[in-house]
Amino acid sequence: MNITERVESAIASLLDNGTRLQGPAVETYVSRLRRAHPDETPQQIVERLERMFLTAVTGSGGAVGAAAAVPGIGTAGSIAAVSAETAFFLEASALFTLAVASVHGIPVENHERRRALVLSVALGAAGMEIVEKAVGTTTKNWGLLLSGKLPAQTMTGMNQTLLRTFVTKYAAKRSALILGKLVPAGIGAAIGSMGNRTIGKGVVANARDAFGPAPAHWVITVEAYPDTYPQGV
């Protein structure tokens, strides 16, 4: 297995097996936000999700960059920290995307749909083209094309294309940022924070394009999901 295949396998495993990315967990995550802010509309909850996501990835990028300036950590330790932070960024992006999809009423129980939603939003325009080509339909808010039931063969083929494209584009985008985070003397922390925030804003913009404005009203009552999601997420 070459490095590209290993990266593809790791990303697929994260999206398919991550505990926090399972359908019921995502829906309970959203329901917990709604319980905490009962007067907020779906659009306000989406905006809250956007702020939480950007805060999380900005902080993680700065923390890893700061680690490079700590005497005794060394290059190996810094690279290990960057690897862990990259995995965190991917999971945070996935959780954000699936939470927004849940607010829009798009089911996230099926692992193939979850994978398609996360990868297509991360890719933006490139993801839109792949989804529209696979489905055979074009629309302004293309993420909604994934809300219906698609043939298994169509979904599998689309996800394979999305995954290969994502690995290529994401690797190129993150490589320069990863090197920047390893710069010592505090510079890496600034590069990490701003770099992560910039990429994070791209994910937010892609989600807005994919899903469009949130529904005017909640379709499912918050009581539908018990508040059993792990604390601290």
PDB file of C-alpha atoms in Angstrom:
ATOM      1  CA  MET A   1       0.000   0.000   0.000  1.00  0.00           C
ATOM      2  CA  ASN A   2       1.545   3.337  -1.065  1.00  0.00           C
ATOM      3  CA  ILE A   3       1.337   6.564   0.957  1.00  0.00           C
ATOM      4  CA  THR A   4      -1.694   7.873  -0.951  1.00  0.00           C
ATOM      5  CA  GLU A   5      -3.614   4.667  -0.284  1.00  0.00           C
ATOM      6  CA  ARG A   6      -2.646   4.806   3.400  1.00  0.00           C
ATOM      7  CA  VAL A   7      -3.922   8.380   3.687  1.00  0.00           C
ATOM      8  CA  GLU A   8      -7.156   7.441   1.901  1.00  0.00           C
ATOM      9  CA  SER A   9      -7.622   4.495   4.240  1.00  0.00           C
ATOM     10  CA  ALA A  10      -6.980   6.632   7.330  1.00  0.00           C
ATOM     11  CA  ILE A  11      -9.486   9.291   6.242  1.00  0.00           C
ATOM     12  CA  ALA A  12     -12.114   6.704   5.333  1.00  0.00           C
ATOM     13  CA  SER A  13     -11.625   5.037   8.720  1.00  0.00           C
ATOM     14  CA  LEU A  14     -12.043   8.357  10.524  1.00  0.00           C
ATOM     15  CA  LEU A  15     -15.280   9.151   8.694  1.00  0.00           C
ATOM     16  CA  ASP A  16     -16.731   5.657   9.052  1.00  0.00           C
ATOM     17  CA  ASN A  17     -15.650   4.724  12.568  1.00  0.00           C
ATOM     18  CA  GLY A  18     -15.239   7.962  14.503  1.00  0.00           C
ATOM     19  CA  THR A  19     -17.536   7.781  17.540  1.00  0.00           C
ATOM     20  CA  ARG A  20     -18.360  11.477  17.425  1.00  0.00           C
ATOM     21  CA  LEU A  21     -19.225  11.242  13.719  1.00  0.00           C
ATOM     22  CA  GLN A  22     -21.926   8.583  14.005  1.00  0.00           C
ATOM     23  CA  GLY A  23     -25.435   9.704  13.064  1.00  0.00           C
ATOM     24  CA  PRO A  24     -27.085   9.527  16.521  1.00  0.00           C
ATOM     25  CA  ALA A  25     -24.091  11.245  18.143  1.00  0.00           C
ATOM     26  CA  VAL A  26     -24.203  14.127  15.655  1.00  0.00           C
ATOM     27  CA  GLU A  27     -27.943  14.584  16.119  1.00  0.00           C
ATOM     28  CA  THR A  28     -27.575  14.522  19.897  1.00  0.00           C
ATOM     29  CA  TYR A  29     -24.759  17.072  19.632  1.00  0.00           C
ATOM     30  CA  VAL A  30     -27.119  19.410  17.782  1.00  0.00           C
ATOM     31  CA  SER A  31     -29.970  18.722  20.212  1.00  0.00           C
ATOM     32  CA  ARG A  32     -27.691  19.617  23.128  1.00  0.00           C
ATOM     33  CA  LEU A  33     -26.917  22.978  21.521  1.00  0.00           C
ATOM     34  CA  ARG A  34     -30.635  23.540  21.048  1.00  0.00           C
ATOM     35  CA  ARG A  35     -31.307  22.746  24.715  1.00  0.00           C
ATOM     36  CA  ALA A  36     -28.645  25.247  25.735  1.00  0.00           C
ATOM     37  CA  HIS A  37     -30.079  27.922  23.409  1.00  0.00           C
ATOM     38  CA  PRO A  38     -33.804  27.148  23.145  1.00  0.00           C
ATOM     39  CA  ASP A  39     -34.768  30.488  21.600  1.00  0.00           C
ATOM     40  CA  GLU A  40     -32.352  30.281  18.686  1.00  0.00           C
ATOM     41  CA  THR A  41     -33.490  29.556  15.146  1.00  0.00           C
ATOM     42  CA  PRO A  42     -31.864  26.909  12.924  1.00  0.00           C
ATOM     43  CA  GLN A  43     -29.828  29.655  11.229  1.00  0.00           C
ATOM     44  CA  GLN A  44     -28.572  30.955  14.567  1.00  0.00           C
ATOM     45  CA  ILE A  45     -27.532  27.444  15.604  1.00  0.00           C
ATOM     46  CA  VAL A  46     -25.638  27.067  12.310  1.00  0.00           C
ATOM     47  CA  GLU A  47     -23.860  30.366  12.966  1.00  0.00           C
ATOM     48  CA  ARG A  48     -23.007  29.140  16.468  1.00  0.00           C
ATOM     49  CA  LEU A  49     -21.590  25.931  14.987  1.00  0.00           C
ATOM     50  CA  GLU A  50     -19.465  28.014  12.622  1.00  0.00           C
ATOM     51  CA  ARG A  51     -18.008  30.076  15.466  1.00  0.00           C
ATOM     52  CA  MET A  52     -17.303  27.014  17.607  1.00  0.00           C
ATOM     53  CA  PHE A  53     -15.576  25.245  14.709  1.00  0.00           C
ATOM     54  CA  LEU A  54     -13.351  28.219  13.843  1.00  0.00           C
ATOM     55  CA  THR A  55     -12.430  28.749  17.495  1.00  0.00           C
ATOM     56  CA  ALA A  56     -11.469  25.098  17.883  1.00  0.00           C
ATOM     57  CA  VAL A  57      -9.298  24.791  14.768  1.00  0.00           C
ATOM     58  CA  THR A  58      -7.645  28.187  15.312  1.00  0.00           C
ATOM     59  CA  GLY A  59      -6.677  27.220  18.850  1.00  0.00           C
ATOM     60  CA  SER A  60      -5.363  23.805  17.853  1.00  0.00           C
ATOM     61  CA  GLY A  61      -3.206  25.294  15.099  1.00  0.00           C
ATOM     62  CA  GLY A  62      -1.661  27.837  17.449  1.00  0.00           C
ATOM     63  CA  ALA A  63      -0.997  25.240  20.134  1.00  0.00           C
ATOM     64  CA  VAL A  64       0.926  22.994  17.760  1.00  0.00           C
ATOM     65  CA  GLY A  65       2.906  25.918  16.403  1.00  0.00           C
ATOM     66  CA  ALA A  66       3.790  26.987  19.942  1.00  0.00           C
ATOM     67  CA  ALA A  67       5.003  23.475  20.732  1.00  0.00           C
ATOM     68  CA  ALA A  68       7.792  23.855  18.194  1.00  0.00           C
ATOM     69  CA  ALA A  69       9.210  26.725  20.262  1.00  0.00           C
ATOM     70  CA  VAL A  70       9.456  24.673  23.465  1.00  0.00           C
ATOM     71  CA  PRO A  71      13.027  23.547  24.170  1.00  0.00           C
ATOM     72  CA  GLY A  72      13.467  19.797  24.326  1.00  0.00           C
ATOM     73  CA  ILE A  73      10.490  18.805  22.197  1.00  0.00           C
ATOM     74  CA  GLY A  74      12.568  18.435  19.043  1.00  0.00           C
ATOM     75  CA  THR A  75      11.536  17.960  15.437  1.00  0.00           C
ATOM     76  CA  ALA A  76      10.178  14.444  15.935  1.00  0.00           C
ATOM     77  CA  GLY A  77       7.934  15.573  18.759  1.00  0.00           C
ATOM     78  CA  SER A  78       6.742  18.576  16.777  1.00  0.00           C
ATOM     79  CA  ILE A  79       5.911  16.430  13.757  1.00  0.00           C
ATOM     80  CA  ALA A  80       3.978  14.026  15.967  1.00  0.00           C
ATOM     81  CA  ALA A  81       2.018  16.954  17.388  1.00  0.00           C
ATOM     82  CA  VAL A  82       1.264  18.236  13.896  1.00  0.00           C
ATOM     83  CA  SER A  83       0.026  14.797  12.835  1.00  0.00           C
ATOM     84  CA  ALA A  84      -2.339  14.644  15.793  1.00  0.00           C
ATOM     85  CA  GLU A  85      -3.544  18.174  15.109  1.00  0.00           C
ATOM     86  CA  THR A  86      -4.182  17.348  11.457  1.00  0.00           C
ATOM     87  CA  ALA A  87      -6.386  14.462  12.530  1.00  0.00           C
ATOM     88  CA  PHE A  88      -8.184  16.822  14.928  1.00  0.00           C
ATOM     89  CA  PHE A  89      -8.764  19.343  12.126  1.00  0.00           C
ATOM     90  CA  LEU A  90     -10.241  16.650   9.898  1.00  0.00           C
ATOM     91  CA  GLU A  91     -12.533  15.376  12.642  1.00  0.00           C
ATOM     92  CA  ALA A  92     -13.603  18.898  13.615  1.00  0.00           C
ATOM     93  CA  SER A  93     -14.390  19.674   9.968  1.00  0.00           C
ATOM     94  CA  ALA A  94     -16.376  16.458   9.661  1.00  0.00           C
ATOM     95  CA  LEU A  95     -18.347  17.040  12.870  1.00  0.00           C
ATOM     96  CA  PHE A  96     -19.124  20.620  11.819  1.00  0.00           C
ATOM     97  CA  THR A  97     -20.312  19.554   8.367  1.00  0.00           C
ATOM     98  CA  LEU A  98     -22.502  16.740   9.666  1.00  0.00           C
ATOM     99  CA  ALA A  99     -23.976  18.964  12.392  1.00  0.00           C
ATOM    100  CA  VAL A 100     -24.951  21.582   9.797  1.00  0.00           C
ATOM    101  CA  ALA A 101     -26.421  18.846   7.614  1.00  0.00           C
ATOM    102  CA  SER A 102     -28.464  17.636  10.596  1.00  0.00           C
ATOM    103  CA  VAL A 103     -29.839  21.145  11.172  1.00  0.00           C
ATOM    104  CA  HIS A 104     -30.938  21.120   7.522  1.00  0.00           C
ATOM    105  CA  GLY A 105     -32.763  17.864   8.085  1.00  0.00           C
ATOM    106  CA  ILE A 106     -30.357  15.712   6.050  1.00  0.00           C
ATOM    107  CA  PRO A 107     -30.049  12.208   7.566  1.00  0.00           C
ATOM    108  CA  VAL A 108     -26.494  11.329   8.627  1.00  0.00           C
ATOM    109  CA  GLU A 109     -26.995   7.732   9.792  1.00  0.00           C
ATOM    110  CA  ASN A 110     -25.627   6.075   6.643  1.00  0.00           C
ATOM    111  CA  HIS A 111     -21.816   5.993   6.563  1.00  0.00           C
ATOM    112  CA  GLU A 112     -21.629   6.431   2.769  1.00  0.00           C
ATOM    113  CA  ARG A 113     -23.791   9.562   2.974  1.00  0.00           C
ATOM    114  CA  ARG A 114     -21.660  10.889   5.845  1.00  0.00           C
ATOM    115  CA  ARG A 115     -18.522  10.362   3.799  1.00  0.00           C
ATOM    116  CA  ALA A 116     -20.018  12.079   0.753  1.00  0.00           C
ATOM    117  CA  LEU A 117     -21.236  15.065   2.777  1.00  0.00           C
ATOM    118  CA  VAL A 118     -17.923  15.648   4.535  1.00  0.00           C
ATOM    119  CA  LEU A 119     -15.684  15.199   1.496  1.00  0.00           C
ATOM    120  CA  SER A 120     -17.848  17.190  -0.904  1.00  0.00           C
ATOM    121  CA  VAL A 121     -18.103  20.144   1.480  1.00  0.00           C
ATOM    122  CA  ALA A 122     -14.367  20.055   2.173  1.00  0.00           C
ATOM    123  CA  LEU A 123     -13.671  20.169  -1.574  1.00  0.00           C
ATOM    124  CA  GLY A 124     -16.054  23.034  -2.312  1.00  0.00           C
ATOM    125  CA  ALA A 125     -16.509  23.660  -6.038  1.00  0.00           C
ATOM    126  CA  ALA A 126     -14.629  20.482  -6.942  1.00  0.00           C
ATOM    127  CA  GLY A 127     -16.905  18.491  -4.649  1.00  0.00           C
ATOM    128  CA  MET A 128     -19.966  20.125  -6.168  1.00  0.00           C
ATOM    129  CA  GLU A 129     -18.895  19.054  -9.656  1.00  0.00           C
ATOM    130  CA  ILE A 130     -18.338  15.448  -8.557  1.00  0.00           C
ATOM    131  CA  VAL A 131     -21.698  15.237  -6.761  1.00  0.00           C
ATOM    132  CA  GLU A 132     -23.651  16.831  -9.600  1.00  0.00           C
ATOM    133  CA  LYS A 133     -22.009  14.598 -12.174  1.00  0.00           C
ATOM    134  CA  ALA A 134     -22.758  11.464 -10.146  1.00  0.00           C
ATOM    135  CA  VAL A 135     -26.362  12.433  -9.422  1.00  0.00           C
ATOM    136  CA  GLY A 136     -26.997  13.859 -12.888  1.00  0.00           C
ATOM    137  CA  THR A 137     -28.579  17.044 -11.526  1.00  0.00           C
ATOM    138  CA  THR A 138     -27.365  20.582 -10.937  1.00  0.00           C
ATOM    139  CA  THR A 139     -28.622  22.930  -8.266  1.00  0.00           C
ATOM    140  CA  LYS A 140     -27.441  25.995  -6.393  1.00  0.00           C
ATOM    141  CA  ASN A 141     -27.308  24.263  -2.997  1.00  0.00           C
ATOM    142  CA  TRP A 142     -25.785  21.019  -4.194  1.00  0.00           C
ATOM    143  CA  GLY A 143     -25.328  19.462  -0.754  1.00  0.00           C
ATOM    144  CA  LEU A 144     -29.068  18.867  -0.658  1.00  0.00           C
ATOM    145  CA  LEU A 145     -28.682  16.420  -3.557  1.00  0.00           C
ATOM    146  CA  LEU A 146     -27.285  13.987  -0.986  1.00  0.00           C
ATOM    147  CA  SER A 147     -30.410  14.101   1.173  1.00  0.00           C
ATOM    148  CA  GLY A 148     -32.275  11.554  -0.953  1.00  0.00           C
ATOM    149  CA  LYS A 149     -31.706   7.857  -1.487  1.00  0.00           C
ATOM    150  CA  LEU A 150     -29.095   7.181  -4.179  1.00  0.00           C
ATOM    151  CA  PRO A 151     -28.222   3.798  -5.709  1.00  0.00           C
ATOM    152  CA  ALA A 152     -25.451   2.094  -3.738  1.00  0.00           C
ATOM    153  CA  GLN A 153     -23.230   1.830  -6.821  1.00  0.00           C
ATOM    154  CA  THR A 154     -23.613   5.552  -7.535  1.00  0.00           C
ATOM    155  CA  MET A 155     -22.778   6.499  -3.958  1.00  0.00           C
ATOM    156  CA  THR A 156     -19.759   4.195  -3.773  1.00  0.00           C
ATOM    157  CA  GLY A 157     -18.290   5.406  -7.065  1.00  0.00           C
ATOM    158  CA  MET A 158     -18.881   9.038  -6.147  1.00  0.00           C
ATOM    159  CA  ASN A 159     -17.198   8.588  -2.768  1.00  0.00           C
ATOM    160  CA  GLN A 160     -14.145   6.957  -4.329  1.00  0.00           C
ATOM    161  CA  THR A 161     -13.722   9.955  -6.619  1.00  0.00           C
ATOM    162  CA  LEU A 162     -14.314  12.409  -3.769  1.00  0.00           C
ATOM    163  CA  LEU A 163     -11.764  10.664  -1.560  1.00  0.00           C
ATOM    164  CA  ARG A 164      -9.024  10.571  -4.196  1.00  0.00           C
ATOM    165  CA  THR A 165      -9.596  14.226  -5.071  1.00  0.00           C
ATOM    166  CA  PHE A 166      -9.668  15.244  -1.431  1.00  0.00           C
ATOM    167  CA  VAL A 167      -6.390  13.502  -0.603  1.00  0.00           C
ATOM    168  CA  THR A 168      -4.635  15.248  -3.496  1.00  0.00           C
ATOM    169  CA  LYS A 169      -5.999  18.731  -2.823  1.00  0.00           C
ATOM    170  CA  TYR A 170      -5.865  18.564   0.969  1.00  0.00           C
ATOM    171  CA  ALA A 171      -2.297  17.256   1.019  1.00  0.00           C
ATOM    172  CA  ALA A 172      -1.134  20.117  -1.184  1.00  0.00           C
ATOM    173  CA  LYS A 173      -2.963  22.721   0.899  1.00  0.00           C
ATOM    174  CA  ARG A 174      -1.774  21.427   4.260  1.00  0.00           C
ATOM    175  CA  SER A 175       1.855  20.645   3.368  1.00  0.00           C
ATOM    176  CA  ALA A 176       3.045  24.262   3.396  1.00  0.00           C
ATOM    177  CA  LEU A 177       1.052  24.958   6.561  1.00  0.00           C
ATOM    178  CA  ILE A 178       2.567  21.948   8.311  1.00  0.00           C
ATOM    179  CA  LEU A 179       6.076  23.162   7.576  1.00  0.00           C
ATOM    180  CA  GLY A 180       5.152  26.634   8.780  1.00  0.00           C
ATOM    181  CA  LYS A 181       3.929  25.277  12.103  1.00  0.00           C
ATOM    182  CA  LEU A 182       7.348  23.781  12.768  1.00  0.00           C
ATOM    183  CA  VAL A 183       9.043  27.187  12.664  1.00  0.00           C
ATOM    184  CA  PRO A 184      10.248  28.040  16.213  1.00  0.00           C
ATOM    185  CA  ALA A 185      10.413  31.304  18.154  1.00  0.00           C
ATOM    186  CA  GLY A 186       6.638  31.734  18.253  1.00  0.00           C
ATOM    187  CA  ILE A 187       6.345  32.261  14.502  1.00  0.00           C
ATOM    188  CA  GLY A 188       4.970  28.751  14.044  1.00  0.00           C
ATOM    189  CA  ALA A 189       2.144  29.489  16.482  1.00  0.00           C
ATOM    190  CA  ALA A 190       1.036  32.498  14.440  1.00  0.00           C
ATOM    191  CA  ILE A 191       1.278  30.568  11.183  1.00  0.00           C
ATOM    192  CA  GLY A 192      -0.633  27.653  12.701  1.00  0.00           C
ATOM    193  CA  SER A 193      -3.432  29.818  14.061  1.00  0.00           C
ATOM    194  CA  MET A 194      -3.947  31.932  10.959  1.00  0.00           C
ATOM    195  CA  GLY A 195      -3.427  29.046   8.565  1.00  0.00           C
ATOM    196  CA  ASN A 196      -5.975  26.851  10.300  1.00  0.00           C
ATOM    197  CA  ARG A 197      -8.433  29.733  10.528  1.00  0.00           C
ATOM    198  CA  THR A 198      -8.081  30.467   6.810  1.00  0.00           C
ATOM    199  CA  ILE A 199      -8.686  26.846   5.829  1.00  0.00           C
ATOM    200  CA  GLY A 200     -11.499  26.642   8.388  1.00  0.00           C
ATOM    201  CA  LYS A 201     -13.204  29.685   6.869  1.00  0.00           C
ATOM    202  CA  GLY A 202     -13.040  27.889   3.541  1.00  0.00           C
ATOM    203  CA  VAL A 203     -14.887  24.919   5.036  1.00  0.00           C
ATOM    204  CA  VAL A 204     -17.528  27.262   6.480  1.00  0.00           C
ATOM    205  CA  ALA A 205     -17.990  29.007   3.126  1.00  0.00           C
ATOM    206  CA  ASN A 206     -18.265  25.664   1.342  1.00  0.00           C
ATOM    207  CA  ALA A 207     -20.934  24.512   3.818  1.00  0.00           C
ATOM    208  CA  ARG A 208     -22.938  27.675   3.209  1.00  0.00           C
ATOM    209  CA  ASP A 209     -22.766  27.097  -0.537  1.00  0.00           C
ATOM    210  CA  ALA A 210     -23.621  23.412  -0.197  1.00  0.00           C
ATOM    211  CA  PHE A 211     -26.627  23.708   2.113  1.00  0.00           C
ATOM    212  CA  GLY A 212     -27.847  27.267   1.649  1.00  0.00           C
ATOM    213  CA  PRO A 213     -29.817  29.122   4.344  1.00  0.00           C
ATOM    214  CA  ALA A 214     -31.004  26.991   7.247  1.00  0.00           C
ATOM    215  CA  PRO A 215     -34.722  26.151   7.511  1.00  0.00           C
ATOM    216  CA  ALA A 216     -36.897  28.906   8.977  1.00  0.00           C
ATOM    217  CA  HIS A 217     -38.263  26.554  11.644  1.00  0.00           C
ATOM    218  CA  TRP A 218     -37.218  23.371  13.415  1.00  0.00           C
ATOM    219  CA  VAL A 219     -38.745  20.273  11.850  1.00  0.00           C
ATOM    220  CA  ILE A 220     -37.877  17.882  14.700  1.00  0.00           C
ATOM    221  CA  THR A 221     -38.414  18.785  18.340  1.00  0.00           C
ATOM    222  CA  VAL A 222     -35.359  18.758  20.562  1.00  0.00           C
ATOM    223  CA  GLU A 223     -36.920  16.133  22.838  1.00  0.00           C
ATOM    224  CA  ALA A 224     -36.600  13.589  20.026  1.00  0.00           C
ATOM    225  CA  TYR A 225     -32.979  12.923  20.982  1.00  0.00           C
ATOM    226  CA  PRO A 226     -31.882  12.121  24.553  1.00  0.00           C
ATOM    227  CA  ASP A 227     -28.977  14.188  25.816  1.00  0.00           C
ATOM    228  CA  THR A 228     -26.491  11.321  26.097  1.00  0.00           C
ATOM    229  CA  TYR A 229     -23.642  12.711  24.009  1.00  0.00           C
ATOM    230  CA  PRO A 230     -20.240  12.762  25.764  1.00  0.00           C
ATOM    231  CA  GLN A 231     -19.478  16.006  27.534  1.00  0.00           C
ATOM    232  CA  GLY A 232     -16.644  18.309  26.481  1.00  0.00           C
ATOM    233  CA  VAL A 233     -17.274  18.192  22.706  1.00  0.00           C
TER     234      VAL A 233
END
